Amino acid sequence: MWKATPSWLNDIAMDAAFFDVPLCLAGTPLFSGLSINELMRIAASCQLCHYALESYIFEVGDPCDSLYIVVSGQVKLFLVSSTGQEKVIEIISAGQSFAEALVFLDKPCILNAQTLCETVLVRVSKKGVFEEIDRDSHFAKHMLAGVSRNLHGLIQDVEGYTLRNGMQRLIGYLLRELDPNSREEQNTITLTLPASKATVASRLSLTPEYFSRILHELVQHKLIKINRREISILSVGRLIKYGSP
């Protein structure tokens, strides 16, 4: 494993002069709804960072001194067992943030973060976040809400691992972006897996072999078509019924 320091390439540094950090912050669930003054103060503690493919943003044991927002690219959060087996916790895409809870632990990082492609991040310093919390109780409540959303997502993951079989987990993952109230009304949709099949399989706590068998079964039943990482759902309604207990 290798760890790369963020490189401030000339073109990225030039763009940084025009990059609207407050607007970027406002577009994320973690900072949406804040006033322009709050956004400006947080923006003052931010850096625009560029990472190459498979760069480590942080590793287990590193200081937790920042949280991050993905401007472009993708990041995987993962753990590695004593036997070297990798378990993907989450795949973070553009517009999402990560490491929010870690900055409050006052302990070293408990997981790894690595880019899945060339990635640009906004790095928000822990110092800037804590200064704003001390200044503004409204902001403190906002941060608590963000951490609570992460906890809710973790509980949903645990529920999925323990109460759903592999087929149900995969179907739920494919349909995760659809509004639950309008799923039945939609017919065909096409989506692209955010990472390799092996990475997505790890995210769902499935072996790559079992993940492939499930996809093959769905293809055989003419519920989906696959073209590399692109998956076409041929009938949302039928796929939902197929994954029902």
Tab-separated table of C-alpha atoms in Angstrom:
chain	number	residue	atom	x	y	z
A	1	MET	CA	0.000	0.000	0.000
A	2	TRP	CA	1.200	3.493	-0.767
A	3	LYS	CA	0.025	6.803	0.519
A	4	ALA	CA	0.091	9.950	-1.560
A	5	THR	CA	0.208	13.539	-0.395
A	6	PRO	CA	-2.396	15.729	-2.174
A	7	SER	CA	-0.697	17.375	-5.150
A	8	TRP	CA	-1.674	20.966	-5.966
A	9	LEU	CA	-1.366	20.764	-9.726
A	10	ASN	CA	-0.985	24.094	-11.516
A	11	ASP	CA	-4.348	23.885	-13.249
A	12	ILE	CA	-6.164	22.927	-10.034
A	13	ALA	CA	-4.407	25.708	-8.118
A	14	MET	CA	-5.422	28.167	-10.831
A	15	ASP	CA	-9.010	26.961	-10.710
A	16	ALA	CA	-8.946	27.283	-6.918
A	17	ALA	CA	-8.907	31.057	-7.303
A	18	PHE	CA	-12.337	30.835	-8.981
A	19	PHE	CA	-13.725	27.801	-7.166
A	20	ASP	CA	-16.759	28.788	-5.091
A	21	VAL	CA	-16.154	26.918	-1.825
A	22	PRO	CA	-19.222	28.364	-0.007
A	23	LEU	CA	-21.437	27.252	-2.906
A	24	CYS	CA	-19.870	23.778	-2.770
A	25	LEU	CA	-20.501	23.588	0.981
A	26	ALA	CA	-24.106	24.723	0.572
A	27	GLY	CA	-24.707	21.936	-1.945
A	28	THR	CA	-23.967	19.166	0.547
A	29	PRO	CA	-26.430	17.754	3.105
A	30	LEU	CA	-23.946	18.461	5.902
A	31	PHE	CA	-23.792	22.234	5.291
A	32	SER	CA	-27.033	22.987	3.432
A	33	GLY	CA	-29.287	25.509	5.116
A	34	LEU	CA	-26.458	27.491	6.703
A	35	SER	CA	-26.328	31.270	6.335
A	36	ILE	CA	-23.886	32.881	3.917
A	37	ASN	CA	-21.833	34.179	6.862
A	38	GLU	CA	-21.574	30.683	8.337
A	39	LEU	CA	-20.584	29.276	4.951
A	40	MET	CA	-17.955	31.973	4.452
A	41	ARG	CA	-16.379	31.292	7.844
A	42	ILE	CA	-16.218	27.538	7.196
A	43	ALA	CA	-14.864	28.160	3.690
A	44	ALA	CA	-11.933	30.024	5.215
A	45	SER	CA	-10.793	26.750	6.802
A	46	CYS	CA	-11.054	24.746	3.557
A	47	GLN	CA	-8.552	23.603	0.955
A	48	LEU	CA	-9.153	22.282	-2.557
A	49	CYS	CA	-7.094	19.094	-2.952
A	50	HIS	CA	-6.384	16.847	-5.933
A	51	TYR	CA	-5.690	13.130	-5.536
A	52	ALA	CA	-4.559	10.644	-8.162
A	53	LEU	CA	-6.068	7.182	-8.682
A	54	GLU	CA	-5.700	4.879	-5.640
A	55	SER	CA	-4.292	7.614	-3.412
A	56	TYR	CA	-4.810	7.264	0.318
A	57	ILE	CA	-6.503	10.267	1.881
A	58	PHE	CA	-6.008	8.791	5.341
A	59	GLU	CA	-5.302	5.395	6.866
A	60	VAL	CA	-6.034	3.654	10.149
A	61	GLY	CA	-3.967	5.332	12.840
A	62	ASP	CA	-3.672	8.732	11.131
A	63	PRO	CA	-4.811	11.855	13.027
A	64	CYS	CA	-8.447	12.803	12.350
A	65	ASP	CA	-7.873	16.463	11.580
A	66	SER	CA	-10.366	17.085	8.742
A	67	LEU	CA	-13.606	16.116	7.107
A	68	TYR	CA	-13.999	16.002	3.331
A	69	ILE	CA	-16.439	16.788	0.530
A	70	VAL	CA	-16.096	15.079	-2.846
A	71	VAL	CA	-16.138	17.645	-5.662
A	72	SER	CA	-15.449	15.083	-8.391
A	73	GLY	CA	-14.366	11.456	-8.424
A	74	GLN	CA	-15.033	8.734	-5.847
A	75	VAL	CA	-13.646	7.563	-2.525
A	76	LYS	CA	-14.015	4.212	-0.794
A	77	LEU	CA	-13.993	3.867	2.980
A	78	PHE	CA	-12.764	0.453	4.053
A	79	LEU	CA	-11.122	-1.773	6.634
A	80	VAL	CA	-8.550	-4.532	6.166
A	81	SER	CA	-8.645	-7.672	8.308
A	82	SER	CA	-5.580	-9.331	9.839
A	83	THR	CA	-5.668	-11.792	6.930
A	84	GLY	CA	-5.582	-8.972	4.368
A	85	GLN	CA	-9.256	-9.199	3.378
A	86	GLU	CA	-10.785	-5.834	2.486
A	87	LYS	CA	-14.247	-4.795	3.659
A	88	VAL	CA	-15.719	-1.732	1.945
A	89	ILE	CA	-17.806	0.345	4.357
A	90	GLU	CA	-19.046	2.961	1.878
A	91	ILE	CA	-18.449	4.434	-1.563
A	92	ILE	CA	-18.552	8.240	-1.532
A	93	SER	CA	-19.398	10.119	-4.736
A	94	ALA	CA	-19.507	13.765	-5.844
A	95	GLY	CA	-21.590	15.986	-3.569
A	96	GLN	CA	-21.201	13.702	-0.560
A	97	SER	CA	-19.079	14.212	2.546
A	98	PHE	CA	-17.195	11.789	4.772
A	99	ALA	CA	-15.207	11.573	8.030
A	100	GLU	CA	-17.671	13.881	9.813
A	101	ALA	CA	-17.945	11.667	12.891
A	102	LEU	CA	-14.226	10.918	12.992
A	103	VAL	CA	-13.243	14.531	13.700
A	104	PHE	CA	-15.202	14.447	16.978
A	105	LEU	CA	-13.601	11.293	18.377
A	106	ASP	CA	-10.262	12.914	19.274
A	107	LYS	CA	-8.679	9.576	18.413
A	108	PRO	CA	-6.709	8.261	15.401
A	109	CYS	CA	-8.663	7.240	12.280
A	110	ILE	CA	-10.389	3.870	12.610
A	111	LEU	CA	-10.689	3.172	8.863
A	112	ASN	CA	-9.023	3.908	5.522
A	113	ALA	CA	-10.072	6.279	2.737
A	114	GLN	CA	-8.759	5.734	-0.812
A	115	THR	CA	-9.681	7.224	-4.184
A	116	LEU	CA	-11.211	5.000	-6.857
A	117	CYS	CA	-10.247	7.420	-9.639
A	118	GLU	CA	-8.750	10.882	-9.982
A	119	THR	CA	-10.565	12.858	-7.326
A	120	VAL	CA	-10.913	16.455	-6.171
A	121	LEU	CA	-11.898	17.069	-2.553
A	122	VAL	CA	-12.659	20.042	-0.380
A	123	ARG	CA	-10.812	19.490	2.887
A	124	VAL	CA	-12.560	21.131	5.866
A	125	SER	CA	-10.234	21.463	8.846
A	126	LYS	CA	-11.272	20.212	12.271
A	127	LYS	CA	-10.057	23.492	13.753
A	128	GLY	CA	-12.433	25.511	11.557
A	129	VAL	CA	-15.387	23.264	12.409
A	130	PHE	CA	-14.727	23.438	16.147
A	131	GLU	CA	-14.329	27.221	16.069
A	132	GLU	CA	-17.711	27.554	14.359
A	133	ILE	CA	-19.322	25.178	16.875
A	134	ASP	CA	-17.995	27.355	19.727
A	135	ARG	CA	-19.324	30.462	17.977
A	136	ASP	CA	-22.763	29.281	16.867
A	137	SER	CA	-25.139	26.790	18.518
A	138	HIS	CA	-27.144	26.599	15.273
A	139	PHE	CA	-24.107	25.212	13.511
A	140	ALA	CA	-23.521	22.723	16.335
A	141	LYS	CA	-27.064	21.392	15.874
A	142	HIS	CA	-26.434	21.151	12.137
A	143	MET	CA	-23.345	19.015	12.709
A	144	LEU	CA	-25.211	16.785	15.160
A	145	ALA	CA	-27.885	16.223	12.514
A	146	GLY	CA	-25.204	15.233	10.007
A	147	VAL	CA	-23.618	12.726	12.375
A	148	SER	CA	-27.094	11.366	13.181
A	149	ARG	CA	-27.754	10.773	9.479
A	150	ASN	CA	-24.555	8.739	9.311
A	151	LEU	CA	-25.660	6.697	12.321
A	152	HIS	CA	-29.054	6.095	10.709
A	153	GLY	CA	-27.310	4.846	7.572
A	154	LEU	CA	-25.132	2.530	9.654
A	155	ILE	CA	-28.204	1.063	11.356
A	156	GLN	CA	-29.789	0.465	7.947
A	157	ASP	CA	-26.622	-1.319	6.836
A	158	VAL	CA	-26.661	-3.577	9.899
A	159	GLU	CA	-30.334	-4.316	9.252
A	160	GLY	CA	-29.529	-5.232	5.657
A	161	TYR	CA	-26.668	-7.552	6.606
A	162	THR	CA	-28.633	-9.378	9.281
A	163	LEU	CA	-32.228	-9.434	8.028
A	164	ARG	CA	-31.878	-9.587	4.231
A	165	ASN	CA	-30.403	-12.226	1.985
A	166	GLY	CA	-27.879	-11.468	-0.732
A	167	MET	CA	-30.498	-11.067	-3.473
A	168	GLN	CA	-32.508	-8.589	-1.396
A	169	ARG	CA	-29.377	-6.595	-0.554
A	170	LEU	CA	-28.348	-6.292	-4.194
A	171	ILE	CA	-31.828	-5.345	-5.411
A	172	GLY	CA	-32.112	-2.770	-2.624
A	173	TYR	CA	-28.755	-1.329	-3.657
A	174	LEU	CA	-29.796	-1.076	-7.328
A	175	LEU	CA	-32.996	0.729	-6.359
A	176	ARG	CA	-31.501	2.902	-3.599
A	177	GLU	CA	-31.727	6.178	-5.562
A	178	LEU	CA	-35.396	5.753	-6.476
A	179	ASP	CA	-38.138	7.407	-4.453
A	180	PRO	CA	-39.796	4.525	-2.518
A	181	ASN	CA	-43.219	6.115	-3.140
A	182	SER	CA	-42.813	6.123	-6.921
A	183	ARG	CA	-40.791	2.968	-7.583
A	184	GLU	CA	-43.759	0.975	-8.838
A	185	GLU	CA	-44.632	3.743	-11.328
A	186	GLN	CA	-41.240	3.555	-13.059
A	187	ASN	CA	-40.500	0.998	-15.711
A	188	THR	CA	-37.000	0.768	-17.153
A	189	ILE	CA	-33.978	2.631	-15.802
A	190	THR	CA	-30.256	2.429	-16.446
A	191	LEU	CA	-27.599	2.976	-13.801
A	192	THR	CA	-23.842	2.661	-13.546
A	193	LEU	CA	-22.157	0.895	-10.667
A	194	PRO	CA	-19.989	3.457	-8.839
A	195	ALA	CA	-17.026	1.061	-8.634
A	196	SER	CA	-15.859	-2.377	-9.726
A	197	LYS	CA	-18.172	-5.323	-9.068
A	198	ALA	CA	-15.732	-6.637	-6.458
A	199	THR	CA	-15.830	-3.321	-4.594
A	200	VAL	CA	-19.630	-3.125	-4.693
A	201	ALA	CA	-19.815	-6.764	-3.567
A	202	SER	CA	-17.648	-5.931	-0.550
A	203	ARG	CA	-19.873	-2.944	0.201
A	204	LEU	CA	-22.841	-5.348	0.349
A	205	SER	CA	-20.929	-7.964	2.380
A	206	LEU	CA	-21.064	-10.440	-0.492
A	207	THR	CA	-18.271	-12.444	-2.055
A	208	PRO	CA	-17.485	-11.454	-5.663
A	209	GLU	CA	-18.516	-14.932	-6.807
A	210	TYR	CA	-21.899	-14.774	-5.085
A	211	PHE	CA	-22.429	-11.225	-6.356
A	212	SER	CA	-21.833	-12.421	-9.930
A	213	ARG	CA	-24.196	-15.384	-9.479
A	214	ILE	CA	-26.983	-13.061	-8.313
A	215	LEU	CA	-26.469	-10.768	-11.304
A	216	HIS	CA	-26.501	-13.785	-13.629
A	217	GLU	CA	-29.769	-14.993	-12.080
A	218	LEU	CA	-31.386	-11.588	-12.612
A	219	VAL	CA	-30.200	-11.584	-16.231
A	220	GLN	CA	-31.607	-15.089	-16.779
A	221	HIS	CA	-34.985	-13.957	-15.492
A	222	LYS	CA	-34.846	-10.964	-17.860
A	223	LEU	CA	-34.989	-8.478	-15.023
A	224	ILE	CA	-31.750	-6.684	-15.912
A	225	LYS	CA	-29.187	-6.346	-18.704
A	226	ILE	CA	-25.492	-5.784	-18.034
A	227	ASN	CA	-22.902	-3.962	-20.118
A	228	ARG	CA	-19.693	-3.779	-18.086
A	229	ARG	CA	-20.570	-1.576	-15.085
A	230	GLU	CA	-23.812	-0.331	-16.685
A	231	ILE	CA	-26.960	-2.112	-15.515
A	232	SER	CA	-30.348	-1.666	-17.198
A	233	ILE	CA	-33.340	-2.573	-15.030
A	234	LEU	CA	-35.946	-3.848	-17.471
A	235	SER	CA	-38.880	-3.665	-15.068
A	236	VAL	CA	-38.626	-1.927	-11.708
A	237	GLY	CA	-41.906	-3.430	-10.531
A	238	ARG	CA	-40.904	-6.996	-11.404
A	239	LEU	CA	-37.504	-6.538	-9.801
A	240	ILE	CA	-39.107	-5.329	-6.565
A	241	LYS	CA	-41.441	-8.327	-6.496
A	242	TYR	CA	-38.581	-10.709	-7.242
A	243	GLY	CA	-36.668	-9.432	-4.219
A	244	SER	CA	-39.662	-9.525	-1.872
A	245	PRO	CA	-39.524	-12.045	1.011
